[in-house]
mmCIF file of C-alpha atoms in Angstrom:
data_model
loop_
_atom_site.group_PDB
_atom_site.id
_atom_site.type_symbol
_atom_site.label_atom_id
_atom_site.label_comp_id
_atom_site.label_asym_id
_atom_site.label_seq_id
_atom_site.Cartn_x
_atom_site.Cartn_y
_atom_site.Cartn_z
ATOM 1 C CA UNK A 1 107.436 94.638 71.738
ATOM 2 C CA UNK A 2 110.601 96.438 72.761
ATOM 3 C CA UNK A 3 111.004 96.574 76.537
ATOM 4 C CA UNK A 4 110.810 100.174 77.696
ATOM 5 C CA UNK A 5 109.572 102.209 80.633
ATOM 6 C CA UNK A 6 109.117 105.901 79.823
ATOM 7 C CA UNK A 7 107.488 108.792 81.686
ATOM 8 C CA UNK A 8 103.965 109.497 80.467
ATOM 9 C CA UNK A 9 102.520 112.971 80.057
ATOM 10 C CA UNK A 10 100.583 112.766 83.329
ATOM 11 C CA UNK A 11 102.790 113.661 86.315
ATOM 12 C CA UNK A 12 100.927 111.620 88.966
ATOM 13 C CA UNK A 13 100.518 108.182 87.429
ATOM 14 C CA UNK A 14 103.778 106.762 88.824
ATOM 15 C CA UNK A 15 105.410 106.363 85.415
ATOM 16 C CA UNK A 16 108.133 108.928 86.102
ATOM 17 C CA UNK A 17 109.151 106.946 89.181
ATOM 18 C CA UNK A 18 109.232 103.773 87.122
ATOM 19 C CA UNK A 19 111.376 105.479 84.500
ATOM 20 C CA UNK A 20 113.811 106.697 87.149
ATOM 21 C CA UNK A 21 114.039 103.201 88.579
ATOM 22 C CA UNK A 22 114.656 101.668 85.177
ATOM 23 C CA UNK A 23 117.544 104.043 84.544
ATOM 24 C CA UNK A 24 119.156 102.815 87.767
ATOM 25 C CA UNK A 25 118.481 99.108 87.575
ATOM 26 C CA UNK A 26 117.086 98.281 84.152
ATOM 27 C CA UNK A 27 113.637 97.148 83.110
ATOM 28 C CA UNK A 28 113.872 93.587 84.405
ATOM 29 C CA UNK A 29 114.938 94.645 87.898
ATOM 30 C CA UNK A 30 112.294 97.363 87.934
ATOM 31 C CA UNK A 31 109.499 94.897 87.229
ATOM 32 C CA UNK A 32 110.739 92.644 90.033
ATOM 33 C CA UNK A 33 110.777 95.700 92.310
ATOM 34 C CA UNK A 34 107.251 96.830 91.440
ATOM 35 C CA UNK A 35 105.543 93.454 91.713
ATOM 36 C CA UNK A 36 107.558 92.375 94.754
ATOM 37 C CA UNK A 37 106.652 95.534 96.639
ATOM 38 C CA UNK A 38 102.991 95.170 95.755
ATOM 39 C CA UNK A 39 102.955 91.636 97.141
ATOM 40 C CA UNK A 40 104.854 92.327 100.356
ATOM 41 C CA UNK A 41 102.857 95.502 101.052
ATOM 42 C CA UNK A 42 99.609 93.589 100.688
ATOM 43 C CA UNK A 43 98.440 95.481 97.614
ATOM 44 C CA UNK A 44 98.448 92.079 95.936
ATOM 45 C CA UNK A 45 97.110 89.815 98.718
ATOM 46 C CA UNK A 46 97.786 86.143 99.278
ATOM 47 C CA UNK A 47 96.019 84.035 96.681
ATOM 48 C CA UNK A 48 95.568 86.938 94.272
ATOM 49 C CA UNK A 49 95.968 86.224 90.572
ATOM 50 C CA UNK A 50 98.793 88.047 88.818
ATOM 51 C CA UNK A 51 97.354 89.513 85.626
ATOM 52 C CA UNK A 52 100.364 89.224 83.348
ATOM 53 C CA UNK A 53 98.733 90.915 80.377
ATOM 54 C CA UNK A 54 97.579 93.848 82.496
ATOM 55 C CA UNK A 55 101.101 94.331 83.826
ATOM 56 C CA UNK A 56 102.473 94.255 80.296
ATOM 57 C CA UNK A 57 100.132 97.084 79.340
ATOM 58 C CA UNK A 58 100.476 99.079 82.574
ATOM 59 C CA UNK A 59 104.279 99.054 82.612
ATOM 60 C CA UNK A 60 104.620 99.236 78.835
ATOM 61 C CA UNK A 61 107.118 96.389 78.693
ATOM 62 C CA UNK A 62 107.343 93.043 76.966
ATOM 63 C CA UNK A 63 105.433 90.002 78.159
ATOM 64 C CA UNK A 64 108.770 88.234 78.369
ATOM 65 C CA UNK A 65 110.054 90.820 80.862
ATOM 66 C CA UNK A 66 107.001 90.283 83.077
ATOM 67 C CA UNK A 67 107.388 86.516 82.996
ATOM 68 C CA UNK A 68 111.100 86.690 83.759
ATOM 69 C CA UNK A 69 110.369 88.950 86.729
ATOM 70 C CA UNK A 70 107.790 86.465 87.998
ATOM 71 C CA UNK A 71 110.393 83.710 87.838
ATOM 72 C CA UNK A 72 112.622 85.765 90.139
ATOM 73 C CA UNK A 73 109.725 86.351 92.528
ATOM 74 C CA UNK A 74 108.887 82.655 92.377
ATOM 75 C CA UNK A 75 112.408 81.866 93.566
ATOM 76 C CA UNK A 76 111.745 84.157 96.540
ATOM 77 C CA UNK A 77 108.599 82.217 97.370
ATOM 78 C CA UNK A 78 106.269 85.122 96.594
ATOM 79 C CA UNK A 79 104.420 83.661 93.601
ATOM 80 C CA UNK A 80 103.696 80.301 92.042
ATOM 81 C CA UNK A 81 102.291 79.252 88.676
ATOM 82 C CA UNK A 82 99.712 76.635 87.830
ATOM 83 C CA UNK A 83 99.702 75.299 84.332
ATOM 84 C CA UNK A 84 96.802 76.728 82.319
ATOM 85 C CA UNK A 85 95.470 78.502 85.437
ATOM 86 C CA UNK A 86 97.856 81.400 85.846
ATOM 87 C CA UNK A 87 100.224 82.844 88.433
ATOM 88 C CA UNK A 88 99.168 83.481 92.025
ATOM 89 C CA UNK A 89 100.539 85.173 95.136
ATOM 90 C CA UNK A 90 101.872 82.592 97.577
ATOM 91 C CA UNK A 91 100.719 82.411 101.216
ATOM 92 C CA UNK A 92 103.026 84.426 103.475
ATOM 93 C CA UNK A 93 104.185 81.184 105.128
ATOM 94 C CA UNK A 94 105.933 80.297 101.851
ATOM 95 C CA UNK A 95 107.780 83.600 101.444
ATOM 96 C CA UNK A 96 111.554 83.591 101.886
ATOM 97 C CA UNK A 97 111.460 86.129 104.705
ATOM 98 C CA UNK A 98 115.253 86.192 105.029
ATOM 99 C CA UNK A 99 115.688 87.234 101.398
ATOM 100 C CA UNK A 100 117.317 90.680 101.331
ATOM 101 C CA UNK A 101 114.805 92.056 98.825
ATOM 102 C CA UNK A 102 111.825 90.768 100.811
ATOM 103 C CA UNK A 103 113.209 92.414 103.960
ATOM 104 C CA UNK A 104 113.772 95.678 102.091
ATOM 105 C CA UNK A 105 110.253 95.671 100.663
ATOM 106 C CA UNK A 106 108.856 95.287 104.177
ATOM 107 C CA UNK A 107 110.333 98.719 104.969
ATOM 108 C CA UNK A 108 109.507 100.403 101.658
ATOM 109 C CA UNK A 109 106.448 102.204 103.033
ATOM 110 C CA UNK A 110 107.649 102.841 106.562
ATOM 111 C CA UNK A 111 108.850 101.093 109.698
ATOM 112 C CA UNK A 112 107.910 97.437 110.030
ATOM 113 C CA UNK A 113 107.725 97.188 113.820
ATOM 114 C CA UNK A 114 106.825 93.503 113.709
ATOM 115 C CA UNK A 115 110.037 92.754 111.850
ATOM 116 C CA UNK A 116 112.141 94.810 114.259
ATOM 117 C CA UNK A 117 110.648 93.012 117.276
ATOM 118 C CA UNK A 118 111.332 89.647 115.686
ATOM 119 C CA UNK A 119 114.844 90.788 114.756
ATOM 120 C CA UNK A 120 115.523 91.529 118.430
ATOM 121 C CA UNK A 121 114.433 87.997 119.331
ATOM 122 C CA UNK A 122 116.618 86.442 116.634
ATOM 123 C CA UNK A 123 119.630 88.480 117.728
ATOM 124 C CA UNK A 124 119.145 87.389 121.350
ATOM 125 C CA UNK A 125 119.262 83.761 120.201
ATOM 126 C CA UNK A 126 122.111 83.988 117.706
ATOM 127 C CA UNK A 127 124.589 86.703 118.632
ATOM 128 C CA UNK A 128 125.486 85.575 122.187
ATOM 129 C CA UNK A 129 126.175 82.064 120.860
ATOM 130 C CA UNK A 130 128.183 83.529 117.978
ATOM 131 C CA UNK A 131 130.230 85.556 120.452
ATOM 132 C CA UNK A 132 131.025 82.442 122.493
ATOM 133 C CA UNK A 133 132.260 80.673 119.376
ATOM 134 C CA UNK A 134 134.178 83.740 118.227
ATOM 135 C CA UNK A 135 136.050 83.857 121.535
ATOM 136 C CA UNK A 136 137.060 80.234 121.026
ATOM 137 C CA UNK A 137 137.818 80.259 117.327
ATOM 138 C CA UNK A 138 138.784 83.791 116.274
ATOM 139 C CA UNK A 139 141.872 84.272 114.152
ATOM 140 C CA UNK A 140 144.192 87.253 113.985
ATOM 141 C CA UNK A 141 142.404 88.307 110.815
ATOM 142 C CA UNK A 142 139.067 88.192 112.654
ATOM 143 C CA UNK A 143 140.419 90.414 115.420
ATOM 144 C CA UNK A 144 141.730 92.868 112.841
ATOM 145 C CA UNK A 145 138.279 93.081 111.214
ATOM 146 C CA UNK A 146 136.599 93.674 114.571
ATOM 147 C CA UNK A 147 139.161 96.330 115.489
ATOM 148 C CA UNK A 148 138.765 98.118 112.150
ATOM 149 C CA UNK A 149 134.994 98.159 112.579
ATOM 150 C CA UNK A 150 135.251 99.496 116.135
ATOM 151 C CA UNK A 151 137.729 102.175 115.052
ATOM 152 C CA UNK A 152 135.323 103.151 112.274
ATOM 153 C CA UNK A 153 132.556 103.501 114.868
ATOM 154 C CA UNK A 154 134.769 105.793 116.934
ATOM 155 C CA UNK A 155 135.684 107.888 113.887
ATOM 156 C CA UNK A 156 132.164 107.938 112.399
ATOM 157 C CA UNK A 157 131.092 111.369 111.207
ATOM 158 C CA UNK A 158 127.318 111.224 111.114
ATOM 159 C CA UNK A 159 124.619 108.523 111.264
ATOM 160 C CA UNK A 160 125.402 106.951 107.889
ATOM 161 C CA UNK A 161 128.996 106.162 108.803
ATOM 162 C CA UNK A 162 127.960 105.004 112.275
ATOM 163 C CA UNK A 163 125.398 102.582 110.850
ATOM 164 C CA UNK A 164 127.901 101.224 108.328
ATOM 165 C CA UNK A 165 130.539 100.678 111.016
ATOM 166 C CA UNK A 166 128.051 98.987 113.336
ATOM 167 C CA UNK A 167 127.025 96.582 110.586
ATOM 168 C CA UNK A 168 130.667 95.822 109.860
ATOM 169 C CA UNK A 169 131.289 94.980 113.523
ATOM 170 C CA UNK A 170 128.371 92.565 113.825
ATOM 171 C CA UNK A 171 129.228 91.004 110.482
ATOM 172 C CA UNK A 172 132.828 90.488 111.628
ATOM 173 C CA UNK A 173 131.588 88.887 114.843
ATOM 174 C CA UNK A 174 129.549 86.329 112.905
ATOM 175 C CA UNK A 175 132.501 85.608 110.632
ATOM 176 C CA UNK A 176 134.757 85.111 113.668
ATOM 177 C CA UNK A 177 132.500 82.287 114.876
ATOM 178 C CA UNK A 178 133.869 80.214 111.956
ATOM 179 C CA UNK A 179 130.437 78.807 111.150
ATOM 180 C CA UNK A 180 129.206 79.242 107.581
ATOM 181 C CA UNK A 181 125.539 79.030 108.551
ATOM 182 C CA UNK A 182 125.879 81.676 111.237
ATOM 183 C CA UNK A 183 127.731 83.857 108.766
ATOM 184 C CA UNK A 184 124.699 83.744 106.474
ATOM 185 C CA UNK A 185 122.676 85.537 109.168
ATOM 186 C CA UNK A 186 124.400 88.612 107.790
ATOM 187 C CA UNK A 187 121.466 88.699 105.354
ATOM 188 C CA UNK A 188 119.123 89.595 108.198
ATOM 189 C CA UNK A 189 121.537 92.008 109.842
ATOM 190 C CA UNK A 190 122.486 93.794 106.635
ATOM 191 C CA UNK A 191 119.000 95.150 105.944
ATOM 192 C CA UNK A 192 117.141 94.751 109.219
ATOM 193 C CA UNK A 193 119.832 96.043 111.563
ATOM 194 C CA UNK A 194 120.644 98.898 109.205
ATOM 195 C CA UNK A 195 117.003 99.983 109.212
ATOM 196 C CA UNK A 196 116.816 99.721 112.989
ATOM 197 C CA UNK A 197 120.000 101.779 113.385
ATOM 198 C CA UNK A 198 118.684 104.460 111.036
ATOM 199 C CA UNK A 199 115.505 104.781 113.095
ATOM 200 C CA UNK A 200 117.445 105.017 116.358
ATOM 201 C CA UNK A 201 119.899 107.609 115.031
ATOM 202 C CA UNK A 202 117.019 109.663 113.651
ATOM 203 C CA UNK A 203 115.650 109.956 117.204
ATOM 204 C CA UNK A 204 118.832 111.836 118.112
ATOM 205 C CA UNK A 205 119.436 110.497 121.630
ATOM 206 C CA UNK A 206 121.240 107.192 121.182
ATOM 207 C CA UNK A 207 123.563 106.162 124.016
ATOM 208 C CA UNK A 208 127.274 105.836 123.299
ATOM 209 C CA UNK A 209 127.635 102.411 121.670
ATOM 210 C CA UNK A 210 131.432 102.330 121.783
ATOM 211 C CA UNK A 211 131.895 100.923 125.332
ATOM 212 C CA UNK A 212 129.510 98.001 124.799
ATOM 213 C CA UNK A 213 131.122 97.067 121.483
ATOM 214 C CA UNK A 214 134.589 97.466 122.994
ATOM 215 C CA UNK A 215 133.646 95.009 125.736
ATOM 216 C CA UNK A 216 132.670 92.429 123.115
ATOM 217 C CA UNK A 217 135.964 92.877 121.288
ATOM 218 C CA UNK A 218 138.023 92.597 124.471
ATOM 219 C CA UNK A 219 136.282 89.376 125.517
ATOM 220 C CA UNK A 220 136.766 87.857 122.070
ATOM 221 C CA UNK A 221 140.410 88.941 122.024
ATOM 222 C CA UNK A 222 140.936 87.413 125.500
ATOM 223 C CA UNK A 223 139.418 84.135 124.371
ATOM 224 C CA UNK A 224 136.792 84.271 127.160
ATOM 225 C CA UNK A 225 133.530 82.723 125.852
ATOM 226 C CA UNK A 226 131.499 83.541 128.957
ATOM 227 C CA UNK A 227 132.569 87.179 129.002
ATOM 228 C CA UNK A 228 131.927 87.478 125.269
ATOM 229 C CA UNK A 229 128.396 86.164 125.674
ATOM 230 C CA UNK A 230 127.676 88.488 128.598
ATOM 231 C CA UNK A 231 129.080 91.470 126.705
ATOM 232 C CA UNK A 232 126.839 90.779 123.708
ATOM 233 C CA UNK A 233 123.774 90.370 125.924
ATOM 234 C CA UNK A 234 124.569 93.716 127.543
ATOM 235 C CA UNK A 235 124.995 95.277 124.101
ATOM 236 C CA UNK A 236 121.641 93.882 122.940
ATOM 237 C CA UNK A 237 119.885 95.179 126.069
ATOM 238 C CA UNK A 238 121.214 98.674 125.386
ATOM 239 C CA UNK A 239 120.146 98.381 121.741
ATOM 240 C CA UNK A 240 116.599 97.484 122.767
ATOM 241 C CA UNK A 241 116.456 100.481 125.101
ATOM 242 C CA UNK A 242 117.578 102.740 122.256
ATOM 243 C CA UNK A 243 114.877 101.252 120.005
ATOM 244 C CA UNK A 244 112.197 101.815 122.654
ATOM 245 C CA UNK A 245 113.270 105.424 123.093
ATOM 246 C CA UNK A 246 113.184 105.972 119.338
ATOM 247 C CA UNK A 247 109.708 104.446 119.108
ATOM 248 C CA UNK A 248 108.485 106.684 121.940
ATOM 249 C CA UNK A 249 109.915 109.745 120.192
ATOM 250 C CA UNK A 250 108.108 108.839 116.981
ATOM 251 C CA UNK A 251 104.814 108.307 118.785
ATOM 252 C CA UNK A 252 105.084 111.729 120.383
ATOM 253 C CA UNK A 253 105.966 113.388 117.095
ATOM 254 C CA UNK A 254 109.503 114.414 118.020
ATOM 255 C CA UNK A 255 110.934 112.859 114.882
ATOM 256 C CA UNK A 256 109.320 112.540 111.433
ATOM 257 C CA UNK A 257 107.229 109.422 111.021
ATOM 258 C CA UNK A 258 108.036 107.116 108.111
ATOM 259 C CA UNK A 259 105.033 104.811 108.461
#
């Protein structure tokens, strides 16, 4: 069977969305997207059997495409196969929760408050230590990256540019620590922090983030590990306050809810 995903005649069966997705990413990526989202959202619960033949018929694609997609999801820890028994959804404990796609799927249907709370905890553990190392190890190139990111924050015209600049700053800080494992935490920041920033900016009353980020840069530039750590902790405290304000606004209906 030729792999294809085409809109059906009925407008509400989801096929038009699938067709749009396939134009952007191709059939293989679309199948990964559909099944992955169903698993992470709980539509396909832990231990559920993946009906490969039913997916082939539903999505109107080849059996090979379904199986290849399941291999990708297996590498993310979402599914596993038993010989002659089929493919099953893995327990959540086996999911690769730091995988960028898994993080993105957690936000596909709205705000994942559990993830954001856990992200705050992870940042409190990692970023102050990264700042200490950055103050000790930063290179001229690291300082240039931090400065460019801060300047982009100052010049940001709208939430999208502000979020992008903020991500660039925190990414540059991790890189400046000169630790490859810390640098990989960018995976969490790239999707999770971006989502958090979008929520905060949507609330419309975020405090000026420039002074707190400037303090981090100055401490790193001065080579003062203690000051760098304190500056990051102050930055994270302000970020948590912004998140709490945004959550309160959503609960009171002052901004559109996404969940």
